[in-house]
Coordinates of C-alpha atoms and ligand atoms in Angstrom, one line a residue:
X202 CA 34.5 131.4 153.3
X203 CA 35.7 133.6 150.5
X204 CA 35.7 132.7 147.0
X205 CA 37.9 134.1 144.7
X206 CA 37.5 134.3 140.7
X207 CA 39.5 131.5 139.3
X208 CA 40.8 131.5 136.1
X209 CA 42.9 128.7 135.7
X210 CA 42.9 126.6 132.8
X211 CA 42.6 123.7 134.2
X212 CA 41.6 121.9 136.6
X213 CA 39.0 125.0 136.9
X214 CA 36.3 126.5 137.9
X215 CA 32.8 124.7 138.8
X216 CA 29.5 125.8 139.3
X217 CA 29.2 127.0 143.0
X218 CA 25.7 125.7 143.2
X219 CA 27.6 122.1 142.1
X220 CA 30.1 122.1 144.9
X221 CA 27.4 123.2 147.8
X222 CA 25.2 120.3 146.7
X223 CA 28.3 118.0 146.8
X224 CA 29.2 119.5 150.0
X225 CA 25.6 118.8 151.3
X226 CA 25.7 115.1 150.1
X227 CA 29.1 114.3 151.3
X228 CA 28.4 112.4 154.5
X229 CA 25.3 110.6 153.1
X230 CA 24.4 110.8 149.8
X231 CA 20.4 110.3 149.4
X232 CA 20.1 107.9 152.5
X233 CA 21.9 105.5 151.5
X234 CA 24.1 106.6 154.6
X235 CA 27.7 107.2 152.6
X236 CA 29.6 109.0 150.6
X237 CA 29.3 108.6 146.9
X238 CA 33.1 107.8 147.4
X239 CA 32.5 105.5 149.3
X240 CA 29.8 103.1 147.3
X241 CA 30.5 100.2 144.6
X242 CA 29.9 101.1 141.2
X243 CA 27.9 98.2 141.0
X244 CA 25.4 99.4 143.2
X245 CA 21.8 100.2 142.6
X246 CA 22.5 103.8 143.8
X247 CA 25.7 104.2 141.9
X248 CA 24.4 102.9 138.7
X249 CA 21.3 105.4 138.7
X250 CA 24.4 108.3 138.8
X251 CA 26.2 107.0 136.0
X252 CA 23.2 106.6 133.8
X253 CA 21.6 109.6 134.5
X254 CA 24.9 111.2 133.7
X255 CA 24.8 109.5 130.5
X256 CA 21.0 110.6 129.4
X257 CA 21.6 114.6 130.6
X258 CA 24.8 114.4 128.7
X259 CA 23.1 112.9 125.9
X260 CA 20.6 115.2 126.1
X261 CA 22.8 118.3 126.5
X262 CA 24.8 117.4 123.0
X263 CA 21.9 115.9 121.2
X264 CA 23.7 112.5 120.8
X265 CA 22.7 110.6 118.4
X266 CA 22.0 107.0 118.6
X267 CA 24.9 105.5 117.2
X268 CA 26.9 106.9 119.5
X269 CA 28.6 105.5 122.3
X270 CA 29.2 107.3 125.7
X271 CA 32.4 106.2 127.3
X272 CA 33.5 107.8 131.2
X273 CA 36.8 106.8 131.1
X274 CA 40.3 107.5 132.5
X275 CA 43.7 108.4 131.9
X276 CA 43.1 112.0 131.1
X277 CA 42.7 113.1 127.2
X278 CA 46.2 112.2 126.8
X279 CA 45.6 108.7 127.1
X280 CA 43.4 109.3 123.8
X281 CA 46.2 110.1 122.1
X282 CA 47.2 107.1 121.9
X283 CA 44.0 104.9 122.5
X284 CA 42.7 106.4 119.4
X285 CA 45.4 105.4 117.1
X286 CA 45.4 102.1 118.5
X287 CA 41.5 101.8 117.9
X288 CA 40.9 103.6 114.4
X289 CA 44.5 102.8 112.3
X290 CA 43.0 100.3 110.4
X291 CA 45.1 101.7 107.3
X292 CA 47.8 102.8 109.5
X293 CA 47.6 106.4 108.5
X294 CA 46.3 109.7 109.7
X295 CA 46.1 113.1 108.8
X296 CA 47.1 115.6 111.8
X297 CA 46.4 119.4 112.0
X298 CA 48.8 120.6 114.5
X299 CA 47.5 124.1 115.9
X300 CA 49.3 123.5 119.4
X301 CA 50.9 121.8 122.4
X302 CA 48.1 119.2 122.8
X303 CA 47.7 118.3 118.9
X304 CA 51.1 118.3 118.4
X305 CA 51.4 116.0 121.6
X306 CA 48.7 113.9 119.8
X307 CA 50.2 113.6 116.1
X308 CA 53.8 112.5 118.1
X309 CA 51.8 109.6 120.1
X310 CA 50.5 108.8 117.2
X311 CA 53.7 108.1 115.0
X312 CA 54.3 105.3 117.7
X313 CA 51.4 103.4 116.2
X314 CA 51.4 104.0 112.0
X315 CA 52.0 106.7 109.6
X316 CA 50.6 110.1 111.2
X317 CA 51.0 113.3 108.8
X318 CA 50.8 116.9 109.6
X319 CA 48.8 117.9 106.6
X320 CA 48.1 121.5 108.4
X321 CA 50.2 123.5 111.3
X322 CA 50.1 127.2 112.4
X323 CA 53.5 126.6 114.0
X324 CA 54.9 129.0 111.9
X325 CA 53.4 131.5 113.8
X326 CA 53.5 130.6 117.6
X327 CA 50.2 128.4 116.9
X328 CA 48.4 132.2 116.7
X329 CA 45.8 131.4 114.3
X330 CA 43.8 128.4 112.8
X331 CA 44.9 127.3 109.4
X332 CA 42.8 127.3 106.0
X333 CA 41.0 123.7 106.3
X334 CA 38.9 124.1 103.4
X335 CA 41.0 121.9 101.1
X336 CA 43.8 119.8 102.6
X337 CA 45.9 117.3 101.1
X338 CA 44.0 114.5 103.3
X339 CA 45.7 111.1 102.8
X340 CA 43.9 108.9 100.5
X341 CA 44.8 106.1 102.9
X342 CA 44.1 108.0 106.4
X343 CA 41.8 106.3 108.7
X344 CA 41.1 109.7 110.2
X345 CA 41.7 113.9 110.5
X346 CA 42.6 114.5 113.8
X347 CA 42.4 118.0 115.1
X348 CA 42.2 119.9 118.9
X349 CA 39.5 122.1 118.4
X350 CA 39.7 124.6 120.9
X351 CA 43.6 125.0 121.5
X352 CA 43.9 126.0 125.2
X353 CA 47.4 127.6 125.5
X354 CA 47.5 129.4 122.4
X355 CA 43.8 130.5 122.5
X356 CA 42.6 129.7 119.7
X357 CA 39.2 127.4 118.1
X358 CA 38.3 126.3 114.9
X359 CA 35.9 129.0 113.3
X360 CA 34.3 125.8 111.5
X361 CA 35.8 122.2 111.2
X362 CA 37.8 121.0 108.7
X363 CA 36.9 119.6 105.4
X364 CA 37.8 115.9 106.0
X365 CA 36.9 114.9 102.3
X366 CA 35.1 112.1 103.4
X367 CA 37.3 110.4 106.1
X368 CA 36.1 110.7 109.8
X369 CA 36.7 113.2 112.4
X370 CA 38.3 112.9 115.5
X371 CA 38.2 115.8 117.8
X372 CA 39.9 116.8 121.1
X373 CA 37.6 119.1 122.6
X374 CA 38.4 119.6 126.2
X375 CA 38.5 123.1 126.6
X376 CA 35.0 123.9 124.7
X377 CA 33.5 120.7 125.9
X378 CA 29.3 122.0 126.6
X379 CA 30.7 125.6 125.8
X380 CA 28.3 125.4 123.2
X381 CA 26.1 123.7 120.6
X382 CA 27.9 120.6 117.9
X383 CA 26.8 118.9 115.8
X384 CA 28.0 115.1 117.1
X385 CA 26.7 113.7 113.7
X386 CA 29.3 115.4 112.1
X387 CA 32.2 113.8 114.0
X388 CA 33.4 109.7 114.3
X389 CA 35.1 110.8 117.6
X390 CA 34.4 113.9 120.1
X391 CA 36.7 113.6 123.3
X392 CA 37.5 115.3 126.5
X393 CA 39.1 115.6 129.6
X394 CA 36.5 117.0 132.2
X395 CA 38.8 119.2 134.6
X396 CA 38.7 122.6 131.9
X397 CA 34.8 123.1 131.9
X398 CA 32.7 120.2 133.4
X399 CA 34.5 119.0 136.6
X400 CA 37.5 117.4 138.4
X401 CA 40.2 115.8 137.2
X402 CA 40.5 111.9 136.5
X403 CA 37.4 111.6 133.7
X404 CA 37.8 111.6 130.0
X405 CA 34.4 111.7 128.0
X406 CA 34.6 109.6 124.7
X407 CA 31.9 110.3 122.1
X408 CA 32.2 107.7 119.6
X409 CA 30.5 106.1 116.5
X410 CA 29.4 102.8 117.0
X411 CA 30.6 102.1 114.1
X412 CA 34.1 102.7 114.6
X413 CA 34.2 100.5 117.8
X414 CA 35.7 97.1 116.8
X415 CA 37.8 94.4 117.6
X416 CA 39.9 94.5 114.9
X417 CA 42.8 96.9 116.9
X418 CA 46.4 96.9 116.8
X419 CA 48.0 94.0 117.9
X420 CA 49.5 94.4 121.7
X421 CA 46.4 96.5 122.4
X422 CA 46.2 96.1 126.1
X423 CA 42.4 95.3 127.0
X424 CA 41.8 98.7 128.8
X425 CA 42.5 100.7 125.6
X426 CA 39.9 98.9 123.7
X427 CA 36.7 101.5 123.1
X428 CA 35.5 98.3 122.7
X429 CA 35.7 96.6 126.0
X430 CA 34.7 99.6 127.4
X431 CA 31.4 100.1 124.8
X432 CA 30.3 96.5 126.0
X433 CA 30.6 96.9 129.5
X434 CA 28.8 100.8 129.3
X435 CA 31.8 102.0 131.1
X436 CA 31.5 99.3 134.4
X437 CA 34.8 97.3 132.8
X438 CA 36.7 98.2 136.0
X439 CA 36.0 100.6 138.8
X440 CA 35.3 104.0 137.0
X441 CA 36.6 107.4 138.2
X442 CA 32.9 107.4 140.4
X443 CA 32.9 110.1 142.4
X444 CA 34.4 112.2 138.9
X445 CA 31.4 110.7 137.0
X446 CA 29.2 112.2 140.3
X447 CA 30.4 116.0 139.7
X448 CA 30.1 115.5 135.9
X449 CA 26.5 114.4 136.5
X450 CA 25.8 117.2 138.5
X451 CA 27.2 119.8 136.2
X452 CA 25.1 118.4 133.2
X453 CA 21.9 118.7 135.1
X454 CA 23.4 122.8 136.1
X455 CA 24.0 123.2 132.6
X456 CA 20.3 121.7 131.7
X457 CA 18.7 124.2 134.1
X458 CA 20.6 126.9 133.0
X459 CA 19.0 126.6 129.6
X460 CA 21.4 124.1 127.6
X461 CA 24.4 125.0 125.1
X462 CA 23.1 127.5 122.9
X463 CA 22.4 129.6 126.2
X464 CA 26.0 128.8 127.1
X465 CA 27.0 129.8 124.0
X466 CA 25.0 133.1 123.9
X467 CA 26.4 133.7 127.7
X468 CA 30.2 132.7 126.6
X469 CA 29.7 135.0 123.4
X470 CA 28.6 137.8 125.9
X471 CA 31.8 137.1 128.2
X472 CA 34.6 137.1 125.8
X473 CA 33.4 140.1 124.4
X474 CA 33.7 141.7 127.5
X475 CA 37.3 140.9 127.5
X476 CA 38.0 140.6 123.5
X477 CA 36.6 144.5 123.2
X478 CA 38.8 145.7 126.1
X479 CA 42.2 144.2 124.5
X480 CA 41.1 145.8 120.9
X481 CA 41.2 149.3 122.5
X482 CA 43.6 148.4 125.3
X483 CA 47.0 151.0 124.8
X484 CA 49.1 148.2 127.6
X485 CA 46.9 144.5 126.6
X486 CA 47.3 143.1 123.7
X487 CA 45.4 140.2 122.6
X488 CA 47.7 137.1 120.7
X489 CA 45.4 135.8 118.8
X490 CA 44.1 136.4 115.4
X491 CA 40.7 137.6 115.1
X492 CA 38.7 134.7 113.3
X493 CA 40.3 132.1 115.3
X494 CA 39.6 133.4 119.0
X495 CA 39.2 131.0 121.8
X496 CA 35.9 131.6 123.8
X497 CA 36.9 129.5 126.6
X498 CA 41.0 130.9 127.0
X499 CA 41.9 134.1 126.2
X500 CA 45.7 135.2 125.6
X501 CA 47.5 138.3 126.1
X502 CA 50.0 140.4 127.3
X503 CA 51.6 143.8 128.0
X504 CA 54.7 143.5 125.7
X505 CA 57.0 143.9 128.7
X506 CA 57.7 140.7 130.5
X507 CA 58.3 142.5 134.1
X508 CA 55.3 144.3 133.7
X509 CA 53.3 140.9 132.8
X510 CA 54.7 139.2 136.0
X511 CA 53.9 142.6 138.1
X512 CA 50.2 142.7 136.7
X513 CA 49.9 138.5 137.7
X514 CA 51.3 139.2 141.4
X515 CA 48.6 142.0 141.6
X516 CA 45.8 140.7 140.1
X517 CA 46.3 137.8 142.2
X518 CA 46.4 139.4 145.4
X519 CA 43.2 141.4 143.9
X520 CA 41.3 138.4 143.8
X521 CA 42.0 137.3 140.0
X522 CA 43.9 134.3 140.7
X523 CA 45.6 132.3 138.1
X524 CA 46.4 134.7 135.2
X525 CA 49.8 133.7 134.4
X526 CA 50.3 132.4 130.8
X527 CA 51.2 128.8 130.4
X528 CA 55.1 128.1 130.9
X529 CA 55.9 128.0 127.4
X530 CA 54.1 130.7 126.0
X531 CA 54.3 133.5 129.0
X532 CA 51.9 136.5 129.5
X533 CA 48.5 136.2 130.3
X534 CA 45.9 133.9 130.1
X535 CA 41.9 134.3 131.2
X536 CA 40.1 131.2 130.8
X537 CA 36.6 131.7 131.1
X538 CA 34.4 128.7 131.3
X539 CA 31.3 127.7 131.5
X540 CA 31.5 128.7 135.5
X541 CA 33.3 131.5 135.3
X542 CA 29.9 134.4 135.9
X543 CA 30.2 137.4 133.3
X544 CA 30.7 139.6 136.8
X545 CA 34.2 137.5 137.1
X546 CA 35.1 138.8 133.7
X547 CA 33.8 142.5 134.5
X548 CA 35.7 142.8 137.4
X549 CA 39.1 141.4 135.5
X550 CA 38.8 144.4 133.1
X551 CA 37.9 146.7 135.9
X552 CA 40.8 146.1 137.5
X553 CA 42.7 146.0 134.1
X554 CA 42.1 149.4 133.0
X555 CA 42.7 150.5 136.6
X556 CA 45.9 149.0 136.1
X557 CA 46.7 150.4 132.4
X558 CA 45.9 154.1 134.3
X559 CA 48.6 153.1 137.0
X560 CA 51.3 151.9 134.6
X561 CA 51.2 154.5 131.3
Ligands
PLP21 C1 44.4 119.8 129.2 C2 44.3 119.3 127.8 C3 44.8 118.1 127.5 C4 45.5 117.2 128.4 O1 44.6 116.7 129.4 P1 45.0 115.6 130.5 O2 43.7 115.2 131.0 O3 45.9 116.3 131.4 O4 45.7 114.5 129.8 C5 44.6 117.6 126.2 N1 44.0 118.4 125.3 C6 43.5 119.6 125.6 C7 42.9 120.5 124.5 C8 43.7 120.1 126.9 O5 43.2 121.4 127.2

């Protein structure tokens, strides 16, 4: 078996202590003589996963108890349109577009009511995070919607917008259990699992109990309701099970580990590693602005588009497998989640500078 480091943003990197214990589990998971894959989710067995998953998530984030947990499918993306059709009560919503996936979000969005873009960094390839402090937020808006930790430009909120009052809704997929938040602060914190917590086909919905009603926009179909969902604790339908499984096991990884402000301090420790190589780098250039760096994706590039592709083939046959930038922006990209060890990101700027000495 040979591993090799990973650093694709997304589906990504897991915990290799995660995928053994899968691995060990997969023809009979705790005697019960099957495959988690293989059991209804209305099982005894099945529903001890899902709520155990719940209360190590819960007790991961600190979730407070007006707060639903939802495991549900259809990727973030299907938020962006779920939430609309679940919080417009006014019709309106404030949008700060800071790249690809809000921007994806505020367009879904003008299918249901009145979305505005009250804040954008477009103006400068979505390189930085926009002043928040004191936005023209709508008087009418039923929320600020913003994507908090932008994963193809690189960048994070250094601290959340102020919403004057109206409720936050934040797409946090790429930061999700990166490190500590403060749920209390948010009406809805969201994620697809397949950047930092496991595989693809699971969307975690954090959301205020509050804010789940009935009273959605007409021509809601029932499996777009938080609501239906919030009633039935995520059993409306088969879930993504086996998705839910991995999650679980990842929670309880991240618990032993030490929790999120352990992740945090580790993540810190990581991007450093690569942020204070690009600084001093004479080939790699970060893209990013300082305040508003990513901790999770990190950006760059040489300058020179045939050296970037040279430096991908390279890297990749090094070991360093999935560097190339994402198709619209180009360059590099290094995400480094939760999974990703800080040896992973050593060894990347080992073989970085070995490659600046090569190519000056
Ligand atoms: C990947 C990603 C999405 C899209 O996720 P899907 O599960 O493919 O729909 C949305 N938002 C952010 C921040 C992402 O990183």
């Amino acid at each position: 078996m040979s591993r090799v480091y990973n650093f694709s943003a997304g589906p990504a990197v897991l915990p290799e202590e995660v995928l053994q214990e899968a691995a060990a589990e997969m023809m009979d998971y705790q005697g019960s003589g099957m495959s988690v894959m293989e059991m209804s989710h209305r099982s005894k067995v099945y529903d001890t996963i899902i709520k155990e998953a719940e209360a190590d998530l819960r007790d991961l984030m600190n979730i407070p108890d007006n707060y639903k947990v939802l495991f549900l499918q259809g990727g973030a993306s299907q938020q962006f349109a779920m939430i609309p059709m679940n919080l417009m009560k006014n019709g309106v919503a404030d949008y700060i577009v800071t790249g690809q996936w809000a921007k994806k979000a505020y367009q879904e969005a003008q299918l249901y009511g009145k979305a505005n873009c009250i804040a954008s960094s477009a103006d400068k390839t979505f390189s930085y995070i926009p002043d928040c402090s004191d936005l023209p937020i709508s008087e009418e808006a039923d929320y600020v919607y913003i994507c908090q930790n932008n994963t193809i430009y690189g960048t994070k909120f250094p601290e959340l917008p102020n919403t004057k009052g109206k409720i936050l809704v934040s797409d946090v997929s790429s930061m999700f259990l990166s490190e500590p938040v403060d749920v209390s602060k948010y009406g809805v914190i969201y994620g697809g699992v397949q950047k930092n917590i496991g595989p693809a086909g699971v969307v975690i919905v954090i959301i205020r109990e509050d804010l789940i009603t009935e009273d959605v926009l007409p021509g809601t179909p029932t499996m777009l309701r938080y609501k239906v969902h919030a009633d039935a604790d995520s059993l409306y339908n088969t879930p993504p099970c086996y998705g839910i499984y991995i999650c679980g096991k990842v929670f309880k990884w991240l618990k032993k580990m030490g929790g999120l402000e352990v992740m945090k301090e580790r993540n810190e420790k990581k991007a450093a590693v690569l942020y204070d190589f690009l600084d001093q780098s004479k080939l790699f250039h970060g893209t990013v602005e300082k305040g508003s760096r990513s901790l999770m994706n990190v950006p760059f590039v040489t300058g020179d588009k045939d050296l970037d592709a040279k430096f991908v083939k390279e890297a990749a046959e090094a070991g360093f497998v999935n560097l190339k930038g994402h198709r619209t922006v180009g360059g590099m990209r290094a995400s480094i989640y939760n999974a990703m060890p800080i040896e992973g990101v050593e060894a990347l700027v080992a073989f970085m500078k070995k490659f600046e000495e090569e190519n000056a």
